[in-house]
Backbone as numpy.savetxt, mean C-alpha at the origin, in Angstrom:
# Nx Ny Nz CAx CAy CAz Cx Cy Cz
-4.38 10.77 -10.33 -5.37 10.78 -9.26 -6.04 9.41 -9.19
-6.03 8.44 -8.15 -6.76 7.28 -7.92 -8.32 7.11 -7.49
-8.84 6.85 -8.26 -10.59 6.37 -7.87 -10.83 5.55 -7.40
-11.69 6.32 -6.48 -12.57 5.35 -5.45 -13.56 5.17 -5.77
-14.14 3.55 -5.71 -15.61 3.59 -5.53 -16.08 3.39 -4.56
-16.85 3.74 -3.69 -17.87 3.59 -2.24 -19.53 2.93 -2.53
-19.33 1.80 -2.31 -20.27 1.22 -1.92 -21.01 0.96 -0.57
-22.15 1.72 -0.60 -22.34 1.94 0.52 -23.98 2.44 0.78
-24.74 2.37 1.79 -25.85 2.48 1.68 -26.89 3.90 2.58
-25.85 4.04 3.80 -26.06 5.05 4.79 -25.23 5.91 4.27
-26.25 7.16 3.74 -25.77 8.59 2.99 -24.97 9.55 4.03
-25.40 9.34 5.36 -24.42 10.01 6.05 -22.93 9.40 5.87
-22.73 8.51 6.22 -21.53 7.57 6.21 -20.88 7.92 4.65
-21.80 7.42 3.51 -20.86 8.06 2.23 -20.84 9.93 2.26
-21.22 10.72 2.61 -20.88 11.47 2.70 -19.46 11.96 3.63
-19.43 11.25 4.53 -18.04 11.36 5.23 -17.01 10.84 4.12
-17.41 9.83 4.21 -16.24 8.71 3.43 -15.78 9.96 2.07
-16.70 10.52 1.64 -16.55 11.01 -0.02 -15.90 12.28 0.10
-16.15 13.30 1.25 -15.50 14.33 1.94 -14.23 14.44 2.08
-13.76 12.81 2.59 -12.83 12.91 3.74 -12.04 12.30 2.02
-12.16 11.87 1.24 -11.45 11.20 0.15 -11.23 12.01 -0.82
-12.21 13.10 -0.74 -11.85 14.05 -1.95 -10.80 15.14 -1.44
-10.98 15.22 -0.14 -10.16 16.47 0.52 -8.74 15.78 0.52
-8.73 14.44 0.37 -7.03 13.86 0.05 -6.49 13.91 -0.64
-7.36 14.30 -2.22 -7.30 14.58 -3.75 -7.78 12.99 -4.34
-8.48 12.41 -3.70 -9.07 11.19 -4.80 -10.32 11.56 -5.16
-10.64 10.71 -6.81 -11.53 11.21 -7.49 -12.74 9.89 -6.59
-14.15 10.57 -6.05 -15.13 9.06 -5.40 -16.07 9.60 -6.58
-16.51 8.08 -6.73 -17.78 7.79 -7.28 -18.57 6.81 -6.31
-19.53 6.99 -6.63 -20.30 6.23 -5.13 -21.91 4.92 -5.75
-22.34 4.11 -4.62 -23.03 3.42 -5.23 -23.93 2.81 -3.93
-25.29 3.14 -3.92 -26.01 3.23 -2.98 -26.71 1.73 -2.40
-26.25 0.95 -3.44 -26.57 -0.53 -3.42 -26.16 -1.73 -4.18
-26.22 -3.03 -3.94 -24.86 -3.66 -4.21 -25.33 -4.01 -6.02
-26.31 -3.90 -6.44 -26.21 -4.15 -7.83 -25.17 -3.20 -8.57
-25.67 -1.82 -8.05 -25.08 -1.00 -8.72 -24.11 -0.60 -8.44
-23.53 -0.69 -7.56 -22.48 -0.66 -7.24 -21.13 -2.02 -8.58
-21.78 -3.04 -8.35 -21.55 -3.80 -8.98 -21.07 -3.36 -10.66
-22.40 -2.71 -10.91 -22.04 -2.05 -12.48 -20.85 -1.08 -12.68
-21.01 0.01 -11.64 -19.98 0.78 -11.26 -18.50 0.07 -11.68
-18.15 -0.53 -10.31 -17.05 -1.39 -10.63 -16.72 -1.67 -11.79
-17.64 -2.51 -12.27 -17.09 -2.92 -13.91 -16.96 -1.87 -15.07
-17.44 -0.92 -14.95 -17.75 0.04 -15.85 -16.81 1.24 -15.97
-15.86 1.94 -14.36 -15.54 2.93 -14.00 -14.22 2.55 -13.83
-14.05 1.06 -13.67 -12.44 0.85 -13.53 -11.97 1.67 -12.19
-12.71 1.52 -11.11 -12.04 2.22 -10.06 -10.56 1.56 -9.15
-9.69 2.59 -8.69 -8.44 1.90 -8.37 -8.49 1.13 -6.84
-9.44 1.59 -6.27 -9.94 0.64 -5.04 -11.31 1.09 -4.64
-12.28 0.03 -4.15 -13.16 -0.01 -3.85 -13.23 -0.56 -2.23
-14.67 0.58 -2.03 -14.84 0.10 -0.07 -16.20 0.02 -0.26
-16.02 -1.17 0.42 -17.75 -2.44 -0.15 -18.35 -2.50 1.63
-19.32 -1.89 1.98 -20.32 -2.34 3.15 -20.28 -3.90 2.31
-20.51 -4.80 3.71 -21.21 -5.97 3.33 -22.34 -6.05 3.68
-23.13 -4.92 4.12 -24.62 -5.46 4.36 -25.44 -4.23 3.37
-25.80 -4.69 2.26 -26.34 -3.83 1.28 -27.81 -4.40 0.80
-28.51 -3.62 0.46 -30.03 -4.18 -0.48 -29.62 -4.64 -1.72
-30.37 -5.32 -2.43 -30.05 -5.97 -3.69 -28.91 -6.99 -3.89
-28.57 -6.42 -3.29 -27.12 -7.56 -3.75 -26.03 -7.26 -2.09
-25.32 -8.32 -1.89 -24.77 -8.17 -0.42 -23.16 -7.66 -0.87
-22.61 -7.24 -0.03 -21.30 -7.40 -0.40 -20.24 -8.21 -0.93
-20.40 -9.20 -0.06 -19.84 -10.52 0.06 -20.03 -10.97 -1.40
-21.90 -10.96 -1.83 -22.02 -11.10 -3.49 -21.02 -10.37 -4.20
-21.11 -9.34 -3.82 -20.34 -8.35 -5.11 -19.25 -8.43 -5.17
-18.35 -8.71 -3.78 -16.90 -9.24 -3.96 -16.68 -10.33 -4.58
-17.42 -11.60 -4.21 -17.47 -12.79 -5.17 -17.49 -12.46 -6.77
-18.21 -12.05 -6.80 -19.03 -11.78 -8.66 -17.69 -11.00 -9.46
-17.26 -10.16 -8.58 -16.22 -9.34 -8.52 -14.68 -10.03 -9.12
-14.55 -10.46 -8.37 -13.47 -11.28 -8.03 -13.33 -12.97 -8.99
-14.88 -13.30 -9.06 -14.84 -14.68 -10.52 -14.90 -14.16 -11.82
-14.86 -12.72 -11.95 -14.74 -12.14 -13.11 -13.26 -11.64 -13.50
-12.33 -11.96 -12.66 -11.06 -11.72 -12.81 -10.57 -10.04 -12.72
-11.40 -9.52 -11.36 -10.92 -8.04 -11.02 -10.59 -7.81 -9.80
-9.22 -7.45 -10.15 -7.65 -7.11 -9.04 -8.06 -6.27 -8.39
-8.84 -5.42 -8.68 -8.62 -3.58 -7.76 -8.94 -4.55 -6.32
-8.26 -3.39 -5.52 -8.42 -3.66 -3.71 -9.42 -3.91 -3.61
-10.30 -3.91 -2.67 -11.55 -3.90 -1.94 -11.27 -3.98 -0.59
-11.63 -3.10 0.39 -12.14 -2.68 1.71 -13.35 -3.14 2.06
-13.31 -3.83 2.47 -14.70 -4.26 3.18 -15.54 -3.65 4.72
-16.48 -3.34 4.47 -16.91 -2.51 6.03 -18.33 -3.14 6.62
-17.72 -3.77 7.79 -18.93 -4.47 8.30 -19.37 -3.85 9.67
-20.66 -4.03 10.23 -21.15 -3.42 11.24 -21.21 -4.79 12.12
-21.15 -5.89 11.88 -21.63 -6.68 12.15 -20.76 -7.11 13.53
-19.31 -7.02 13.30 -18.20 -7.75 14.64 -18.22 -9.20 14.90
-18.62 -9.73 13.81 -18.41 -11.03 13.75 -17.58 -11.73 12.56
-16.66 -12.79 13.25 -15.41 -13.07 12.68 -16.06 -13.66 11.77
-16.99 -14.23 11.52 -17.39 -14.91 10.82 -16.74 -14.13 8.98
-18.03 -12.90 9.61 -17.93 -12.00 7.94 -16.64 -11.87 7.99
-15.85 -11.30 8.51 -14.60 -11.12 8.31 -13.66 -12.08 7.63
-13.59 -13.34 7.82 -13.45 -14.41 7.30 -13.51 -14.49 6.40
-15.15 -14.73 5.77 -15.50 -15.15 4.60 -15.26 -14.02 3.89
-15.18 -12.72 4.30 -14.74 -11.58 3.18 -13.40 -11.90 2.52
-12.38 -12.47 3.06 -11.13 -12.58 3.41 -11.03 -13.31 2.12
-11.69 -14.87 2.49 -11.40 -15.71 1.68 -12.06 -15.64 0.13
-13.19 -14.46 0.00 -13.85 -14.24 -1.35 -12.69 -13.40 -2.07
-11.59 -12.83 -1.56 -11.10 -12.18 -1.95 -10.77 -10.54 -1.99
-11.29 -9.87 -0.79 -11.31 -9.03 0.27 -9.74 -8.56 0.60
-9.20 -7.31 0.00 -7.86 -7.26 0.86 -7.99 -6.54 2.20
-9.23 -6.28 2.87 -8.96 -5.58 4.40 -10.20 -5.59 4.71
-10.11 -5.50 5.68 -11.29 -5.02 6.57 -11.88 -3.71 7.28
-12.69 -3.28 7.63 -13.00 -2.05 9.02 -14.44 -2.15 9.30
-14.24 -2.72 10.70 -15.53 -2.40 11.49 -16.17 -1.74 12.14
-17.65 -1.07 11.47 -18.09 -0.37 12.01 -17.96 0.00 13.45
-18.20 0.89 14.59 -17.50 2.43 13.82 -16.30 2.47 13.63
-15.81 3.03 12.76 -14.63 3.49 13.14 -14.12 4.61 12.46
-12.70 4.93 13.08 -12.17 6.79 12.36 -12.03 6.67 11.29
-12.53 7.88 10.42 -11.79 8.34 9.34 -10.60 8.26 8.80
-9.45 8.55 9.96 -7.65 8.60 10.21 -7.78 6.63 9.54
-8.03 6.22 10.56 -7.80 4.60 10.01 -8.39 4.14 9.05
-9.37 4.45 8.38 -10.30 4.40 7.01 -8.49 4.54 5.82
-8.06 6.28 5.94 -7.99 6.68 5.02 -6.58 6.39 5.05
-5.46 5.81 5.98 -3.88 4.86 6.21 -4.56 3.96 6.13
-5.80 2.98 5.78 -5.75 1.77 5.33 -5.53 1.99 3.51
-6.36 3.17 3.18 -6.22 3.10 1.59 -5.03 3.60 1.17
-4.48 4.64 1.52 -2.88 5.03 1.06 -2.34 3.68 1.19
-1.68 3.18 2.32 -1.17 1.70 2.18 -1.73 1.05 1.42
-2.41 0.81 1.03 -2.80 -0.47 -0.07 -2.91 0.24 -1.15
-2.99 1.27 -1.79 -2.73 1.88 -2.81 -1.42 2.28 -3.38
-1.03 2.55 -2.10 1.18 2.37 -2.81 1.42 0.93 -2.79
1.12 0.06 -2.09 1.40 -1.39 -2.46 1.02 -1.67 -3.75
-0.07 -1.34 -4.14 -0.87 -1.91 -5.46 0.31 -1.15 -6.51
0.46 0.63 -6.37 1.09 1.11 -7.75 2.95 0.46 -7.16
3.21 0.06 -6.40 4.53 -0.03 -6.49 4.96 -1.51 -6.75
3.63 -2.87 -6.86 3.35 -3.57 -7.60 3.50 -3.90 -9.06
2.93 -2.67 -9.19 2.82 -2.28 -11.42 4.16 -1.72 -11.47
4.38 -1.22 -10.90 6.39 -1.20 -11.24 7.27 -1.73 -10.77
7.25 -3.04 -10.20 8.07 -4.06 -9.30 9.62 -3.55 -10.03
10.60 -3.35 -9.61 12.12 -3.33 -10.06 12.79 -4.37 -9.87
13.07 -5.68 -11.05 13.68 -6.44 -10.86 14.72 -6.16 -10.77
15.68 -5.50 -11.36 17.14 -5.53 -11.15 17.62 -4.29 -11.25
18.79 -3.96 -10.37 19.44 -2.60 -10.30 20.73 -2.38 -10.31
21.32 -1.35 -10.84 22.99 -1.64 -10.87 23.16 0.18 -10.34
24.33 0.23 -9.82 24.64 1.85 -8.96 26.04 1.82 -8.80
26.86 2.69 -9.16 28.45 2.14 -8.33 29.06 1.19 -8.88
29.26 0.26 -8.03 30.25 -0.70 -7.88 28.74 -2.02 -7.11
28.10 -1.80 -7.05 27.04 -2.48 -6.58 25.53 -2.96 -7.70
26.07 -4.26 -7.30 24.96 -4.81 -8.61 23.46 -5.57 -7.95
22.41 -5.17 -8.15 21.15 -6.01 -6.98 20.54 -6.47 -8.36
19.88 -7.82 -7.71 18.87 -8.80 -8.29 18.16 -9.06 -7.40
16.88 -8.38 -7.27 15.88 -8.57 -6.78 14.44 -9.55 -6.76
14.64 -10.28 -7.72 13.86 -11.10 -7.81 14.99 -12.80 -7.27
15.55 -12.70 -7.24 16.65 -13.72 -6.92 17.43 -13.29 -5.22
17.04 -12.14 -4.76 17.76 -11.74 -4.25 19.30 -12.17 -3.73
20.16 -11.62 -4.94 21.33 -11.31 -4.81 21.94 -10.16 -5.13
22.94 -10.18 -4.38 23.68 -8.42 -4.34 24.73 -8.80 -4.61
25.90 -7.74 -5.24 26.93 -8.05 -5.43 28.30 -6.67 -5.38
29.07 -5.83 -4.79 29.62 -4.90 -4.71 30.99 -5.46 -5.19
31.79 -4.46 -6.11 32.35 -5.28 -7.35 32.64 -6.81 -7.31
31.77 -7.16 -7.52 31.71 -8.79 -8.30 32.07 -9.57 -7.25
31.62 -8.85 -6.01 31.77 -9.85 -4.66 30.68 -10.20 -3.94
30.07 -11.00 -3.38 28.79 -11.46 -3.03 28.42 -10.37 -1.51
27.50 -9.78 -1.98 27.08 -9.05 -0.43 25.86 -9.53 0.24
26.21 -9.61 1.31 24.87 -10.23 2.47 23.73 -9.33 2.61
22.56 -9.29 2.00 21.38 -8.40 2.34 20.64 -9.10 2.61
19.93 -8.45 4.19 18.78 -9.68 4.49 17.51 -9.44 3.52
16.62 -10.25 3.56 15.55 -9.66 2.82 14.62 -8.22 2.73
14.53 -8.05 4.31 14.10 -6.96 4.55 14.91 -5.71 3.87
16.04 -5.65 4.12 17.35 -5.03 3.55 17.19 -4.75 1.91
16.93 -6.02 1.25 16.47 -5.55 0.11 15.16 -5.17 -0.26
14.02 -5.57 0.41 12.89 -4.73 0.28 13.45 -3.48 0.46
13.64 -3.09 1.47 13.97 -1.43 2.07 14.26 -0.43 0.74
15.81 -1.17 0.27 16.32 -0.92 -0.98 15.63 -0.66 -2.30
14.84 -1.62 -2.77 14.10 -1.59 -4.14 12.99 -0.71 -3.56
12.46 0.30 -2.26 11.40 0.64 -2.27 11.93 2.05 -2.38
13.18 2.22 -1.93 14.02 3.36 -2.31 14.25 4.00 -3.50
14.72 2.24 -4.36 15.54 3.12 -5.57 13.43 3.21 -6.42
12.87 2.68 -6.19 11.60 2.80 -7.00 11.02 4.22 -7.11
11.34 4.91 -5.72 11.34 6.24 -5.62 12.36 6.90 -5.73
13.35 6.58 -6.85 14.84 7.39 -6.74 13.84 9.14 -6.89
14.85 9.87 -5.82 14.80 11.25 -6.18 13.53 12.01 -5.17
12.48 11.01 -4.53 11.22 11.27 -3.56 11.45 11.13 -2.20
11.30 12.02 -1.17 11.69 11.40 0.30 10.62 10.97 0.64
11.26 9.99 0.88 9.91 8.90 1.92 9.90 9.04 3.49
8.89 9.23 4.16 8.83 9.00 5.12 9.26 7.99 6.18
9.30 8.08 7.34 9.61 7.08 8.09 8.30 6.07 8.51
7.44 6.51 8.18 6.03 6.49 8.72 5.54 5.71 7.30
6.09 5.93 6.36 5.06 5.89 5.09 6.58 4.20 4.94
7.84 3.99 5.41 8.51 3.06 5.39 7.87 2.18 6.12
7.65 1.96 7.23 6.83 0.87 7.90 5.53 0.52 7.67
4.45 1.57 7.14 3.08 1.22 6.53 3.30 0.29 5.09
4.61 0.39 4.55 4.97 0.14 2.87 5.86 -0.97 2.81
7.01 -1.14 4.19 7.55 -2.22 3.90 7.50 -3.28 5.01
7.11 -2.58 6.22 6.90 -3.30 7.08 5.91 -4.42 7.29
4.59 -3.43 6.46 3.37 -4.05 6.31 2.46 -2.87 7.61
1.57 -3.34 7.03 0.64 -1.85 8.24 0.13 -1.96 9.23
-0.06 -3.43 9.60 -0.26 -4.27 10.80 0.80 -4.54 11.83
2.20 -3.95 11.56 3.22 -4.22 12.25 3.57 -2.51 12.34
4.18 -2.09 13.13 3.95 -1.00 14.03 5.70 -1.28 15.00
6.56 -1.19 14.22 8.03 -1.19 14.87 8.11 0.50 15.20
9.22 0.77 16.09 9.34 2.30 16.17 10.25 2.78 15.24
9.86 4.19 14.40 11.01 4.36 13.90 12.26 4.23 13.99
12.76 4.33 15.34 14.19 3.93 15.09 15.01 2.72 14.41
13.49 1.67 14.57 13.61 0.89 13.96 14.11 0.77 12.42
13.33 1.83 11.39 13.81 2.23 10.34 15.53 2.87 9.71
15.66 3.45 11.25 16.73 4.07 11.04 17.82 2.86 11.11
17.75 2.05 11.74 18.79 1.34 12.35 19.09 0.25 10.80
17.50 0.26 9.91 18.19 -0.49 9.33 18.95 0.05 7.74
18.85 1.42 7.73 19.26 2.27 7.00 21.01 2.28 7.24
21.11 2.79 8.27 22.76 2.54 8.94 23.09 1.57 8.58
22.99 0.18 8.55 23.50 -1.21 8.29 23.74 -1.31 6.67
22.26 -0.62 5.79 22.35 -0.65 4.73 23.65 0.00 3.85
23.02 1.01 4.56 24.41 2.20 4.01 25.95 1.57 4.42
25.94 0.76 5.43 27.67 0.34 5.80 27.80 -0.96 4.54
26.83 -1.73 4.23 26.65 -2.92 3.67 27.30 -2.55 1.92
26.81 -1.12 1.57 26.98 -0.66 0.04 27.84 0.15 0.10
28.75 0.40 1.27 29.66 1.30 1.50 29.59 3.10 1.43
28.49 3.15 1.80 27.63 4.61 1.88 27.62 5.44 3.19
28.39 4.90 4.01 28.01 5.17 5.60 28.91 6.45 5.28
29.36 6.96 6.90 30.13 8.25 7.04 29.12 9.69 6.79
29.86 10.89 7.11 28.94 11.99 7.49 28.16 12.04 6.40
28.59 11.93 5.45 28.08 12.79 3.77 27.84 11.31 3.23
26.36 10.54 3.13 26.34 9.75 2.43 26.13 9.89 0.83
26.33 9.36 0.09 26.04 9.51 -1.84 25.33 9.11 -2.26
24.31 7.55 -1.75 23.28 7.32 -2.02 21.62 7.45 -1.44
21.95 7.04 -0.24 20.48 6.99 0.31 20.60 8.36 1.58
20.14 9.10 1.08 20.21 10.94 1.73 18.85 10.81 3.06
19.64 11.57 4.04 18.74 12.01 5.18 18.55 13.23 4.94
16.89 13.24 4.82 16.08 14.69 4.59 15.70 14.85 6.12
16.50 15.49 6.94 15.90 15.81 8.32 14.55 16.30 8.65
13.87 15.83 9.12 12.70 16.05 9.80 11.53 15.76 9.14
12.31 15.33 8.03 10.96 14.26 6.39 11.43 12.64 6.52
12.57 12.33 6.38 12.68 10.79 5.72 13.86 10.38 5.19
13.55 9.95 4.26 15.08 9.14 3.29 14.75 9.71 1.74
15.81 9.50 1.16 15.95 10.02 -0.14 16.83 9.21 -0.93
16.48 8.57 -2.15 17.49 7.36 -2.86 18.14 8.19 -4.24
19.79 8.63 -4.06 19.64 9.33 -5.37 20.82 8.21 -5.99
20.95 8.49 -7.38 21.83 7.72 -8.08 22.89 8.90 -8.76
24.00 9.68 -8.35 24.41 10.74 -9.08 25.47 10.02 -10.04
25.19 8.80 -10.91 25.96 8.21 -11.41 25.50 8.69 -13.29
């Protein structure tokens, strides 16, 4: 279960936020102002934090700084009322991985934190190298090789791939593929996904009715199995 901390100052607003996060199954702890909030952080080890930047005691912007020269990775969401590029900016550059400006939905609050929370855990298990078949991947080098012959994967192609086999055995969405590899700011249509699944599968020699590695779960996603 991943923890949240909410920093935040308007009790209505953390009450949504804490509602809408627990009913997803995350554990919130909350922090009504930026000192303490501050302590929080350091103390609770939370797996992402959503920082108002306009707080008493201490500002956001502080706490991301202070945050961040103390050598701490977790995300941070930043939420400003303000609509000026300015904050946005300087959140950015203190070390801020996102933004949301006041008002806004819940729905987009809570696909900003899933996305950046499978980025972060699929981070801590990066898969450098993979072998399947007759097909050998190096992912940090990106090279492929299907018996001991050089295969063309574009990059994307091998992202796609290592996000697959990372989940050998889990269907992934089509939806949860473009928030994860696309990036969440880019918004291709699924078919888009599909099309590059087909190429993949002809590339590792998987294509035809009955594929063996990367399985279509109809009306869910993709599925990466290894029955080797």
């Amino acid at each position: 279960m991943s923890k949240i901390l909410i920093i935040e100052d308007e009790p209505d607003m953390v009450l949504g936020l804490k509602d809408n996060f627990e009913f997803e199954g995350y554990e919130v702890i909350t922090a009504s102002d930026g000192a303490t909030g501050l302590e929080r952080a350091r103390s609770q080890k939370p797996d992402l934090v959503v920082l108002d930047i306009m707080l008493p005691k201490l500002s956001g912007l502080e706490v991301c700084k202070t945050l961040r020269g103390e050598g701490f990775e977790t995300p941070i969401i930043m939420l400003t009322a303000r609509g000026q590029e300015i904050d946005k900016v300087v959140g950015l550059e203190l070390g801020a991985d996102d933004y949301v400006t006041k008002p806004f939905s819940i729905r987009e609050v809570l696909a900003r934190v899933r996305a950046i929370l499978r980025r972060t855990d699929g981070a801590k298990k990066r898969l450098s190298r993979y072998r399947f078949a007759d097909v050998e991947l190096d992912f940090e080098t990106y090279v492929a090789k299907k018996s001991g012959e050089t295969l063309e994967l574009s990059p994307r192609e091998f992202d796609l791939l290592r996000y697959l086999i990372e989940r050998k055995g889990e269907t992934v969405t089509r939806d949860r593929l473009l928030e994860d590899v696309w990036g969440y700011d880019s918004y291709p249509s699924t078919r888009t996904v599909d099309t590059h699944i087909a190429k993949l599968r002809a590339k590792i020699g998987d294509s035809g009715s009955e594929p063996r590695y990367i399985l279509t779960i109809h009306g869910a996603g993709y599925k990466f199995v290894d029955p080797t």
